[in-house]
């Protein structure tokens, strides 16, 4: 059984996981919006609309796009820190960093779509299984796996 190494500070690993996961996730959103023929910056407006409402977020120009991006990275940071805090308890049960990451991506989707988004000013949309599976896969690959791999390396990687 792997024994956790004695880390000095988790800040570098948390920062790396946060920036990587947040950037992978938002980049995927940008690409998907661009493929649909729309301006990728609308992603920032959409995220900002959760707090400011649709009309203000889409009329607010660059400040609202930036606000949306800041909200996105704040949420990614929170999910990264939660995973790092839970990982020492998760790994002995799951025993696989890849499965842990995939399950965490599913967990993130559930929390965001069943709890967080309904509490925001984003209007409810009809459920689409295709959209849900697509978004779950993105969160598994963009957030769950990178954060899990970096957490595994932080807790159990060889010291240099």
Tab-separated table of C-alpha atoms in Angstrom:
chain	number	residue	atom	x	y	z
A	1	UNK	CA	0.000	0.000	0.000
A	2	UNK	CA	1.270	3.448	-0.886
A	3	UNK	CA	2.110	5.705	1.979
A	4	UNK	CA	1.721	9.448	1.558
A	5	UNK	CA	4.995	11.338	1.432
A	6	UNK	CA	5.457	14.224	3.803
A	7	UNK	CA	4.810	17.308	1.667
A	8	UNK	CA	6.088	20.740	2.569
A	9	UNK	CA	3.337	22.837	0.997
A	10	UNK	CA	0.501	21.943	-1.348
A	11	UNK	CA	0.284	25.430	-2.865
A	12	UNK	CA	2.369	24.754	-5.974
A	13	UNK	CA	0.469	21.574	-6.800
A	14	UNK	CA	-2.913	23.149	-6.131
A	15	UNK	CA	-1.983	26.159	-8.261
A	16	UNK	CA	-0.800	23.954	-11.149
A	17	UNK	CA	-3.906	21.753	-10.997
A	18	UNK	CA	-6.205	24.772	-10.755
A	19	UNK	CA	-4.721	26.646	-13.707
A	20	UNK	CA	-4.499	23.517	-15.865
A	21	UNK	CA	-8.045	22.323	-15.127
A	22	UNK	CA	-9.586	25.780	-15.385
A	23	UNK	CA	-7.810	26.486	-18.662
A	24	UNK	CA	-8.647	23.095	-20.202
A	25	UNK	CA	-12.297	23.498	-19.265
A	26	UNK	CA	-12.706	27.069	-20.514
A	27	UNK	CA	-10.713	26.300	-23.676
A	28	UNK	CA	-13.077	23.449	-24.458
A	29	UNK	CA	-16.030	25.801	-24.010
A	30	UNK	CA	-14.388	28.380	-26.313
A	31	UNK	CA	-13.776	25.744	-28.998
A	32	UNK	CA	-17.300	24.351	-28.802
A	33	UNK	CA	-18.849	27.812	-29.064
A	34	UNK	CA	-16.542	28.710	-31.968
A	35	UNK	CA	-17.458	25.471	-33.777
A	36	UNK	CA	-21.124	26.436	-33.443
A	37	UNK	CA	-20.306	29.653	-35.325
A	38	UNK	CA	-20.543	32.032	-32.378
A	39	UNK	CA	-17.989	34.317	-30.757
A	40	UNK	CA	-16.108	32.300	-28.095
A	41	UNK	CA	-16.007	35.329	-25.803
A	42	UNK	CA	-19.736	34.819	-25.261
A	43	UNK	CA	-18.718	32.097	-22.810
A	44	UNK	CA	-17.608	34.840	-20.413
A	45	UNK	CA	-20.934	36.642	-20.802
A	46	UNK	CA	-22.833	33.413	-20.168
A	47	UNK	CA	-20.907	32.716	-16.962
A	48	UNK	CA	-21.338	36.328	-15.794
A	49	UNK	CA	-25.092	36.043	-16.423
A	50	UNK	CA	-25.264	33.631	-13.489
A	51	UNK	CA	-24.659	36.572	-11.160
A	52	UNK	CA	-25.659	39.662	-13.148
A	53	UNK	CA	-28.547	38.302	-15.213
A	54	UNK	CA	-28.702	37.788	-18.954
A	55	UNK	CA	-29.452	41.361	-20.028
A	56	UNK	CA	-26.687	42.997	-18.000
A	57	UNK	CA	-24.101	40.294	-18.707
A	58	UNK	CA	-24.515	40.400	-22.484
A	59	UNK	CA	-24.752	44.216	-22.603
A	60	UNK	CA	-21.761	44.714	-20.313
A	61	UNK	CA	-19.002	44.245	-22.874
A	62	UNK	CA	-15.476	43.295	-21.890
A	63	UNK	CA	-15.948	43.895	-18.127
A	64	UNK	CA	-18.642	41.193	-18.063
A	65	UNK	CA	-16.517	38.805	-20.127
A	66	UNK	CA	-13.689	39.277	-17.635
A	67	UNK	CA	-16.091	38.857	-14.704
A	68	UNK	CA	-17.298	35.588	-16.224
A	69	UNK	CA	-13.746	34.339	-16.635
A	70	UNK	CA	-12.929	35.285	-13.045
A	71	UNK	CA	-16.026	33.430	-11.810
A	72	UNK	CA	-15.002	30.404	-13.890
A	73	UNK	CA	-11.506	30.308	-12.417
A	74	UNK	CA	-12.867	30.864	-8.906
A	75	UNK	CA	-15.136	27.837	-9.293
A	76	UNK	CA	-12.255	25.778	-10.728
A	77	UNK	CA	-10.127	26.817	-7.743
A	78	UNK	CA	-12.794	25.745	-5.257
A	79	UNK	CA	-13.202	22.344	-6.904
A	80	UNK	CA	-9.419	21.888	-7.041
A	81	UNK	CA	-8.985	22.658	-3.342
A	82	UNK	CA	-11.886	20.358	-2.409
A	83	UNK	CA	-10.298	17.502	-4.349
A	84	UNK	CA	-6.883	18.064	-2.766
A	85	UNK	CA	-8.457	18.032	0.691
A	86	UNK	CA	-10.450	14.863	-0.047
A	87	UNK	CA	-7.797	12.959	-2.005
A	88	UNK	CA	-6.050	11.310	0.975
A	89	UNK	CA	-9.449	9.880	1.951
A	90	UNK	CA	-10.546	9.035	-1.614
A	91	UNK	CA	-7.424	7.205	-2.778
A	92	UNK	CA	-7.455	4.384	-0.186
A	93	UNK	CA	-11.059	3.597	-1.166
A	94	UNK	CA	-10.797	3.927	-4.957
A	95	UNK	CA	-7.087	3.013	-5.296
A	96	UNK	CA	-6.891	4.323	-8.867
A	97	UNK	CA	-6.011	7.903	-9.748
A	98	UNK	CA	-7.755	7.635	-13.138
A	99	UNK	CA	-11.018	6.309	-11.714
A	100	UNK	CA	-10.851	8.939	-8.959
A	101	UNK	CA	-10.479	11.677	-11.579
A	102	UNK	CA	-13.309	10.376	-13.741
A	103	UNK	CA	-15.619	10.094	-10.738
A	104	UNK	CA	-14.631	13.579	-9.614
A	105	UNK	CA	-15.540	14.972	-13.043
A	106	UNK	CA	-18.978	13.385	-12.644
A	107	UNK	CA	-19.213	14.830	-9.122
A	108	UNK	CA	-18.352	18.322	-10.431
A	109	UNK	CA	-21.059	18.028	-13.116
A	110	UNK	CA	-23.643	16.944	-10.542
A	111	UNK	CA	-22.818	19.761	-8.117
A	112	UNK	CA	-22.773	22.410	-10.849
A	113	UNK	CA	-25.900	21.282	-12.691
A	114	UNK	CA	-28.049	20.066	-9.825
A	115	UNK	CA	-27.082	22.575	-7.145
A	116	UNK	CA	-25.093	25.630	-8.288
A	117	UNK	CA	-26.627	26.577	-11.670
A	118	UNK	CA	-30.234	26.265	-10.401
A	119	UNK	CA	-29.372	28.804	-7.684
A	120	UNK	CA	-28.105	31.357	-10.228
A	121	UNK	CA	-29.877	33.751	-12.591
A	122	UNK	CA	-29.292	31.437	-15.573
A	123	UNK	CA	-32.709	30.336	-16.865
A	124	UNK	CA	-33.507	26.636	-16.655
A	125	UNK	CA	-33.179	24.679	-19.904
A	126	UNK	CA	-34.785	21.399	-20.836
A	127	UNK	CA	-32.634	18.389	-19.963
A	128	UNK	CA	-30.750	16.849	-22.883
A	129	UNK	CA	-28.998	13.519	-22.354
A	130	UNK	CA	-26.626	14.257	-25.260
A	131	UNK	CA	-25.659	17.612	-23.756
A	132	UNK	CA	-25.289	16.090	-20.295
A	133	UNK	CA	-23.039	13.239	-21.485
A	134	UNK	CA	-20.930	15.685	-23.509
A	135	UNK	CA	-20.503	18.032	-20.546
A	136	UNK	CA	-19.785	15.196	-18.112
A	137	UNK	CA	-17.075	13.863	-20.453
A	138	UNK	CA	-15.532	17.341	-20.702
A	139	UNK	CA	-15.443	17.725	-16.919
A	140	UNK	CA	-13.962	14.259	-16.499
A	141	UNK	CA	-11.186	14.995	-18.994
A	142	UNK	CA	-10.610	18.700	-18.312
A	143	UNK	CA	-11.014	18.838	-14.535
A	144	UNK	CA	-11.242	15.400	-12.944
A	145	UNK	CA	-8.262	13.697	-14.544
A	146	UNK	CA	-5.732	16.574	-14.433
A	147	UNK	CA	-6.564	17.422	-10.826
A	148	UNK	CA	-6.446	13.764	-9.805
A	149	UNK	CA	-3.112	13.136	-11.528
A	150	UNK	CA	-1.521	16.199	-9.968
A	151	UNK	CA	-2.960	15.349	-6.527
A	152	UNK	CA	-1.650	11.798	-6.840
A	153	UNK	CA	1.797	13.102	-7.721
A	154	UNK	CA	1.682	15.548	-4.819
A	155	UNK	CA	0.668	12.942	-2.253
A	156	UNK	CA	2.443	9.860	-3.553
A	157	UNK	CA	5.010	10.977	-6.164
A	158	UNK	CA	8.690	10.341	-5.623
A	159	UNK	CA	10.665	13.100	-4.014
A	160	UNK	CA	13.289	14.580	-6.251
